[in-house]
Amino acid sequence: MLFSRDIGIDLGTSNTLICDKKGRVIIREPSVVAVDVKTKRVLATGDEAKAMIGRTPGSIIAVRPLQEGVIADFDMTSDMLRSFIYRSSKRSLFTRTRVVISIPSDVTEVERRAVEDAVRSAGAQDVELIEEPMAAALGVGLPVYDATGSMVVDIGGGTCDVAVISLGGIAACKSIKVGGDALDEAIVNHLKREHDLLIGTNTAEDIKLKIGSAASYDGEGAMEVRGRNTINGLPKSTEITSAEVREILSEPVSKIIAAIKETLEVTLPELAADIIDKGIYLTGGSSQLRGLADLISQETKIAVHIPENPMNCVATGTSIKLRRAL
């Protein structure tokens, strides 16, 4: 007799989440792999590998096998998924693994196949793909199978997926390669250009979380940033303010808002009316940027909602899809 193990996976550029079929998040780890350059052997995945970024000797590299929502390194993605799936639950020779995994809404057929093959090579027998905005809408609890329009904006590490969903399908959508990584990269580039200061992505993310925003907020301040002087190579520190960081982030934020507006412009009038009534739902880790929801609402004249756990919505949605498939 074969026992079935059913899991839902939110395979993200920055983080990978694995849910059981009851919707409980059992793995939440960075999508990072540490590899020995000489032997090509995977030494660590997830949190352990992320801690090695920028701190490893020359013989070890810590890499992110997904870039902008798609697989950049097939073998490393398979190894990472194998590690996460193995750690997610006990398995035996008689266990059949069934997986529902999320993908960005605009991936090509080749990219879809790469994800499916990576999951199969990681040990899954049955694989079903679900588009991230659909999974996010299910995770939020929106009536995606009804004859009514729902709008979801899923902002992850590598992509921003905007979709209008009705009758179990995507009626209008747009996906752009802008997410948390683009925000971090903007901070890194600004400090290098304007302050002659070289910092890593972990430091940039820290700046974003501590004083980053899309609109002005109460309690704005400044923070000291330490890195390396790009001119003489010596250690250097500088101060950066909330207002300066907001200005840095304004370009990627404006691209997200433009994608939302473009999607609304091609939405059928009846569905647009539903969205005006219900509002826009933001999901994904980067949706929590201070002031982003207010700015989107201001620009679109539509109410914007952020669920209680926006980072979990896609993973929760994959588990709901699992239960519907049973």
Coordinates of C-alpha atoms in Angstrom, one line a residue:
M1 CA 0.0 0.0 0.0
L2 CA 1.3 3.5 -1.0
F3 CA 1.0 6.3 1.5
S4 CA 0.6 9.8 0.0
R5 CA 2.4 12.9 1.2
D6 CA 0.8 16.0 -0.1
I7 CA 2.6 19.4 0.1
G8 CA 2.2 22.8 -1.4
I9 CA 5.3 24.8 -2.4
D10 CA 5.7 28.6 -2.8
L11 CA 9.0 28.5 -4.8
G12 CA 10.2 32.1 -4.5
T13 CA 13.2 34.0 -5.6
S14 CA 14.0 35.0 -2.0
N15 CA 12.2 32.5 0.1
T16 CA 10.7 29.0 -0.3
L17 CA 7.7 28.1 1.8
I18 CA 6.3 24.5 2.1
C19 CA 2.7 23.9 3.5
D20 CA 1.1 20.6 4.4
K21 CA -2.4 20.0 3.1
K22 CA -4.0 21.5 6.2
G23 CA -2.3 24.8 5.3
R24 CA 0.4 24.8 8.0
V25 CA 3.7 26.3 7.0
I26 CA 6.3 23.6 7.8
I27 CA 9.3 25.0 6.0
R28 CA 10.1 28.8 5.5
E29 CA 13.7 29.2 4.4
P30 CA 15.7 31.5 2.0
S31 CA 16.1 30.1 -1.5
V32 CA 19.8 29.9 -1.2
V33 CA 22.3 27.1 -1.8
A34 CA 25.9 26.9 -0.6
V35 CA 28.2 25.0 -3.0
D36 CA 31.8 23.8 -2.9
V37 CA 33.3 25.2 -6.1
K38 CA 35.8 22.4 -6.5
T39 CA 33.5 19.4 -6.0
K40 CA 30.2 21.1 -7.0
R41 CA 28.8 19.5 -3.8
V42 CA 25.9 21.3 -2.1
L43 CA 27.0 22.0 1.5
A44 CA 23.9 23.8 2.9
T45 CA 20.5 25.1 1.9
G46 CA 18.1 27.7 3.3
D47 CA 19.0 29.7 6.5
E48 CA 22.4 28.0 6.9
A49 CA 23.4 28.8 3.3
K50 CA 22.1 32.4 3.5
A51 CA 24.3 33.0 6.6
M52 CA 27.3 32.2 4.3
I53 CA 26.6 34.9 1.7
G54 CA 29.5 37.3 1.6
R55 CA 31.3 35.5 4.4
T56 CA 32.5 32.3 2.6
P57 CA 36.1 31.4 1.7
G58 CA 36.9 31.3 -2.0
S59 CA 36.2 27.5 -2.3
I60 CA 32.5 28.0 -1.2
I61 CA 29.9 30.1 -3.0
A62 CA 26.4 30.9 -1.7
V63 CA 24.0 31.3 -4.6
R64 CA 20.3 31.9 -5.3
P65 CA 19.3 29.4 -7.9
L66 CA 16.2 31.4 -8.9
Q67 CA 16.4 34.8 -10.5
E68 CA 13.4 37.0 -11.1
G69 CA 11.0 34.2 -10.4
V70 CA 12.5 31.6 -12.8
I71 CA 15.1 28.9 -12.4
A72 CA 18.6 30.1 -13.2
D73 CA 20.3 26.9 -12.2
F74 CA 18.3 23.7 -12.6
D75 CA 20.6 21.3 -10.6
M76 CA 20.9 23.6 -7.6
T77 CA 17.2 24.2 -7.6
S78 CA 16.6 20.4 -7.6
D79 CA 19.1 19.9 -4.8
M80 CA 17.5 22.7 -2.7
L81 CA 14.0 21.4 -3.2
R82 CA 15.1 17.9 -2.4
S83 CA 16.6 19.1 0.9
F84 CA 13.4 21.1 1.8
I85 CA 11.0 18.3 0.8
Y86 CA 13.1 15.7 2.8
R87 CA 13.1 18.0 5.8
S88 CA 9.4 18.8 5.5
S89 CA 8.2 15.3 6.6
K90 CA 9.1 11.7 7.2
R91 CA 9.1 9.5 4.2
S92 CA 9.5 5.9 3.4
L93 CA 9.9 3.7 0.3
F94 CA 6.1 3.4 0.3
T95 CA 5.4 7.2 0.3
R96 CA 4.1 8.8 -2.9
T97 CA 4.8 12.6 -2.9
R98 CA 2.3 14.9 -4.5
V99 CA 3.2 18.6 -5.0
V100 CA 1.3 21.7 -6.0
I101 CA 3.9 24.4 -6.7
S102 CA 3.4 28.1 -7.6
I103 CA 4.9 29.8 -10.7
P104 CA 4.8 33.5 -11.9
S105 CA 1.9 34.2 -14.2
D106 CA 3.9 34.9 -17.3
V107 CA 6.5 32.1 -17.4
T108 CA 7.1 30.4 -20.8
E109 CA 6.4 26.8 -21.5
V110 CA 10.1 26.0 -21.2
E111 CA 10.2 27.7 -17.7
R112 CA 7.0 25.8 -16.6
R113 CA 8.7 22.5 -17.7
A114 CA 11.9 23.4 -15.8
V115 CA 9.9 23.9 -12.6
E116 CA 8.0 20.6 -13.0
D117 CA 11.2 18.7 -13.9
A118 CA 13.0 20.2 -10.9
V119 CA 10.3 19.1 -8.5
R120 CA 10.1 15.6 -10.0
S121 CA 13.9 15.2 -9.8
A122 CA 13.7 16.3 -6.1
G123 CA 11.5 13.2 -5.5
A124 CA 7.9 14.1 -6.3
Q125 CA 5.8 11.7 -8.3
D126 CA 2.8 14.0 -9.0
V127 CA 3.3 17.7 -9.8
E128 CA 0.7 20.4 -10.5
L129 CA 1.5 24.0 -11.2
I130 CA -0.5 27.0 -10.1
E131 CA 0.0 30.6 -11.0
E132 CA 1.2 32.8 -8.1
P133 CA -1.7 35.3 -8.2
M134 CA -4.3 32.5 -8.3
A135 CA -2.6 30.8 -5.3
A136 CA -2.4 34.2 -3.5
A137 CA -6.1 34.8 -4.1
L138 CA -7.0 31.4 -2.8
G139 CA -4.8 32.0 0.3
V140 CA -6.5 35.3 1.0
G141 CA -9.9 33.7 0.8
L142 CA -11.2 35.5 -2.2
P143 CA -14.1 34.0 -4.2
V144 CA -12.0 33.0 -7.2
Y145 CA -14.5 30.5 -8.6
D146 CA -17.5 32.9 -8.5
A147 CA -18.6 35.2 -11.3
T148 CA -17.1 38.2 -9.7
G149 CA -13.8 40.1 -10.1
S150 CA -11.0 39.9 -7.6
M151 CA -7.7 41.7 -7.9
V152 CA -4.5 40.5 -6.4
V153 CA -1.0 42.0 -6.5
D154 CA 1.6 39.5 -5.3
I155 CA 5.0 41.3 -4.7
G156 CA 7.7 38.7 -4.1
G157 CA 11.5 38.9 -4.2
G158 CA 11.9 38.7 -7.9
T159 CA 8.6 39.5 -9.5
C160 CA 5.4 41.5 -9.1
D161 CA 2.3 39.6 -10.4
V162 CA -0.9 41.6 -10.9
A163 CA -4.0 39.7 -11.8
V164 CA -7.8 40.0 -12.0
I165 CA -9.4 36.7 -11.3
S166 CA -12.9 35.5 -12.1
L167 CA -14.6 32.1 -12.5
G168 CA -11.5 30.2 -11.6
G169 CA -9.3 31.8 -14.3
I170 CA -7.2 34.9 -14.8
A171 CA -9.1 37.5 -16.7
A172 CA -6.3 40.1 -16.9
C173 CA -2.7 40.0 -15.7
K174 CA 0.7 41.6 -15.9
S175 CA 4.0 40.3 -14.4
I176 CA 7.1 42.5 -14.1
K177 CA 10.6 41.7 -12.9
V178 CA 10.3 44.1 -9.9
G179 CA 10.2 42.9 -6.3
G180 CA 12.1 43.0 -3.1
D181 CA 15.4 42.3 -4.9
A182 CA 14.9 45.3 -7.2
L183 CA 14.4 47.5 -4.1
D184 CA 17.5 46.1 -2.4
E185 CA 19.5 46.6 -5.7
A186 CA 18.4 50.2 -6.0
I187 CA 19.8 50.9 -2.5
V188 CA 23.1 49.1 -3.2
N189 CA 23.5 51.1 -6.5
H190 CA 22.6 54.4 -4.9
L191 CA 25.1 54.0 -2.0
K192 CA 27.8 53.0 -4.5
R193 CA 27.1 55.9 -6.8
E194 CA 26.4 58.7 -4.3
H195 CA 28.4 57.7 -1.2
D196 CA 31.2 55.7 -2.7
L197 CA 30.1 52.9 -0.3
L198 CA 29.9 49.2 -1.3
I199 CA 27.4 47.2 0.7
G200 CA 25.9 43.7 0.3
T201 CA 22.3 42.8 -0.4
N202 CA 21.8 41.7 3.2
T203 CA 22.7 45.2 4.4
A204 CA 20.5 46.8 1.7
E205 CA 17.6 44.6 2.9
D206 CA 18.2 45.7 6.5
I207 CA 18.0 49.4 5.4
K208 CA 14.8 48.7 3.5
L209 CA 13.2 47.0 6.5
K210 CA 14.3 49.6 9.1
I211 CA 13.7 52.9 7.4
G212 CA 12.5 52.1 3.8
S213 CA 9.1 53.4 2.7
A214 CA 6.9 54.3 -0.3
A215 CA 5.4 57.3 1.4
S216 CA 6.3 59.6 4.3
Y217 CA 5.5 58.2 7.7
D218 CA 5.6 59.2 11.4
G219 CA 8.8 58.6 13.2
E220 CA 11.1 58.9 10.2
G221 CA 14.8 58.9 11.1
A222 CA 18.3 57.8 9.8
M223 CA 20.7 54.9 10.3
E224 CA 24.4 54.4 10.0
V225 CA 25.5 52.1 7.2
R226 CA 28.8 50.4 7.1
G227 CA 30.6 48.9 4.1
R228 CA 33.7 49.3 2.0
N229 CA 35.0 52.6 0.5
T230 CA 34.9 52.1 -3.3
I231 CA 37.8 54.5 -3.8
N232 CA 40.5 53.2 -1.4
G233 CA 39.0 49.8 -0.3
L234 CA 39.0 50.7 3.4
P235 CA 36.1 50.2 5.8
K236 CA 33.7 53.2 5.7
S237 CA 30.4 54.3 7.3
T238 CA 27.8 56.8 6.3
E239 CA 24.4 58.0 7.4
I240 CA 21.3 57.5 5.3
T241 CA 17.9 59.1 6.0
S242 CA 14.3 57.8 5.5
A243 CA 13.6 60.5 2.9
E244 CA 16.7 59.5 0.9
V245 CA 15.7 55.8 1.0
R246 CA 12.2 56.7 -0.1
E247 CA 13.6 58.6 -3.1
I248 CA 15.8 55.6 -4.0
L249 CA 12.8 53.3 -3.9
S250 CA 10.5 55.6 -5.9
E251 CA 11.5 54.2 -9.3
P252 CA 10.8 50.5 -8.6
V253 CA 7.6 51.4 -6.6
S254 CA 6.4 53.5 -9.6
K255 CA 6.8 50.5 -11.9
I256 CA 4.6 48.4 -9.5
I257 CA 1.9 51.1 -9.6
A258 CA 2.1 51.4 -13.4
A259 CA 1.6 47.6 -13.7
I260 CA -1.5 47.8 -11.5
K261 CA -2.9 50.7 -13.6
E262 CA -2.2 48.9 -16.9
T263 CA -4.0 45.8 -15.6
L264 CA -7.0 47.8 -14.5
E265 CA -7.1 49.5 -18.0
V266 CA -7.6 46.2 -19.8
T267 CA -10.1 44.8 -17.2
L268 CA -13.7 44.3 -18.3
P269 CA -16.0 47.0 -17.0
E270 CA -18.2 44.6 -14.9
L271 CA -15.1 43.1 -13.3
A272 CA -13.6 46.6 -12.7
A273 CA -16.8 47.5 -10.8
D274 CA -16.4 44.4 -8.6
I275 CA -12.8 45.5 -7.8
I276 CA -13.9 49.0 -6.9
D277 CA -16.4 47.4 -4.4
K278 CA -14.0 44.9 -2.9
G279 CA -10.6 46.6 -3.3
I280 CA -7.2 45.4 -4.3
Y281 CA -5.4 42.8 -2.2
L282 CA -1.6 42.9 -1.7
T283 CA 0.3 39.7 -0.9
G284 CA 4.0 38.7 -0.8
G285 CA 6.8 39.9 1.6
S286 CA 7.5 43.1 -0.3
S287 CA 3.8 44.2 0.0
Q288 CA 4.7 45.2 3.6
L289 CA 6.9 48.1 2.5
R290 CA 5.8 51.1 4.6
G291 CA 3.2 53.3 2.9
L292 CA 2.9 51.1 -0.2
A293 CA -0.7 50.2 0.3
D294 CA -1.7 53.9 0.9
L295 CA 0.2 55.1 -2.2
I296 CA -1.4 52.5 -4.4
S297 CA -4.8 53.4 -3.0
Q298 CA -4.1 57.1 -3.6
E299 CA -3.0 56.5 -7.2
T300 CA -5.8 54.1 -8.2
K301 CA -8.6 55.6 -6.1
I302 CA -9.4 52.0 -4.9
A303 CA -9.2 50.6 -1.4
V304 CA -6.1 48.4 -0.8
H305 CA -6.0 45.6 1.7
I306 CA -3.1 43.6 3.1
P307 CA -4.0 40.3 4.7
E308 CA -2.7 39.3 8.2
N309 CA 0.2 37.1 6.9
P310 CA 0.9 38.3 3.3
M311 CA 4.1 36.2 3.0
N312 CA 2.0 33.0 3.6
C313 CA -0.8 33.6 1.1
V314 CA 0.7 31.9 -1.9
A315 CA 1.8 28.9 0.1
T316 CA -1.6 28.7 1.8
G317 CA -3.2 28.9 -1.6
T318 CA -1.1 25.9 -2.9
S319 CA -2.4 23.8 0.1
I320 CA -6.0 24.8 -0.7
K321 CA -5.5 23.7 -4.3
L322 CA -4.1 20.4 -3.0
R323 CA -7.3 19.8 -1.0
R324 CA -9.5 20.6 -4.0
A325 CA -7.5 18.1 -6.1
L326 CA -7.9 15.3 -3.6

